[in-house]
């Protein structure tokens, strides 16, 4: 399967996780809209239909690319935001973010 460049996927995941935290702190409709856009993009980028699957695939892919990278300019994909996200996603019922065909 074709996967996006690790830096692009990492940026999408980081932005999604940061906005997810922000959404819990502020009441701004634009944050929710951007989260939906990012969720859709993550699903398309990872070839999945569910956000939880997209995030799992993205993190697994980024972890694998980190293992095979020479370390130049690489940053860890896991961290505090991933832990917060895991808690947040586990409380959210699974739903498809892609339109049903």
Tab-separated table of N, CA and C in Angstrom, residues 5 11 15 19 24 30 38-40 44 46 50 55-56 61-62 65 77 80 86-87 89 97:
chain	number	residue	atom	x	y	z
A	5	UNK	N	4.724	10.266	3.058
A	5	UNK	CA	6.059	10.466	3.616
A	5	UNK	C	5.936	10.528	5.137
A	11	UNK	N	3.305	14.979	10.922
A	11	UNK	CA	2.711	16.306	11.091
A	11	UNK	C	1.193	16.200	11.264
A	15	UNK	N	-0.676	17.258	14.705
A	15	UNK	CA	-1.695	18.313	14.675
A	15	UNK	C	-3.021	17.789	15.213
A	19	UNK	N	-4.787	19.270	18.559
A	19	UNK	CA	-6.130	19.855	18.486
A	19	UNK	C	-7.125	19.099	19.356
A	24	UNK	N	-10.738	20.051	24.121
A	24	UNK	CA	-11.262	19.845	25.474
A	24	UNK	C	-11.132	21.096	26.328
A	30	UNK	N	-14.322	25.973	15.000
A	30	UNK	CA	-13.293	25.766	13.979
A	30	UNK	C	-12.333	24.645	14.366
A	38	UNK	N	-8.791	16.607	9.618
A	38	UNK	CA	-7.595	15.804	9.888
A	38	UNK	C	-7.939	14.321	10.009
A	39	UNK	N	-9.064	14.014	10.649
A	39	UNK	CA	-9.480	12.619	10.784
A	39	UNK	C	-9.696	11.998	9.408
A	40	UNK	N	-10.356	12.725	8.525
A	40	UNK	CA	-10.587	12.240	7.161
A	40	UNK	C	-9.254	12.022	6.439
A	44	UNK	N	-7.709	8.517	4.921
A	44	UNK	CA	-7.329	8.359	3.512
A	44	UNK	C	-5.844	8.023	3.404
A	46	UNK	N	-3.917	6.498	5.448
A	46	UNK	CA	-3.542	5.185	5.977
A	46	UNK	C	-4.373	4.048	5.389
A	50	UNK	N	-11.853	3.940	9.839
A	50	UNK	CA	-12.124	4.340	11.221
A	50	UNK	C	-10.935	5.131	11.757
A	55	UNK	N	-5.195	6.036	13.327
A	55	UNK	CA	-4.170	6.445	14.288
A	55	UNK	C	-3.255	5.287	14.647
A	56	UNK	N	-3.817	4.089	14.791
A	56	UNK	CA	-3.000	2.913	15.092
A	56	UNK	C	-2.036	2.637	13.943
A	61	UNK	N	3.292	2.707	11.678
A	61	UNK	CA	4.140	3.046	10.532
A	61	UNK	C	5.265	3.989	10.954
A	62	UNK	N	4.932	5.007	11.738
A	62	UNK	CA	5.947	5.952	12.190
A	62	UNK	C	6.961	5.276	13.111
A	65	UNK	N	9.271	3.337	10.824
A	65	UNK	CA	10.193	4.195	10.075
A	65	UNK	C	11.251	4.770	11.000
A	77	UNK	N	7.638	9.201	17.569
A	77	UNK	CA	6.218	9.356	17.261
A	77	UNK	C	5.359	9.214	18.506
A	80	UNK	N	3.646	11.904	25.319
A	80	UNK	CA	2.502	12.241	26.164
A	80	UNK	C	1.213	12.432	25.385
A	86	UNK	N	-4.887	8.145	23.489
A	86	UNK	CA	-5.387	6.796	23.750
A	86	UNK	C	-6.540	6.837	24.728
A	87	UNK	N	-6.412	7.641	25.760
A	87	UNK	CA	-7.503	7.765	26.734
A	87	UNK	C	-8.724	8.386	26.089
A	89	UNK	N	-9.596	8.550	22.801
A	89	UNK	CA	-10.198	7.708	21.778
A	89	UNK	C	-10.932	6.541	22.416
A	97	UNK	N	-15.281	7.850	9.543
A	97	UNK	CA	-15.212	9.250	9.152
A	97	UNK	C	-15.310	9.395	7.632
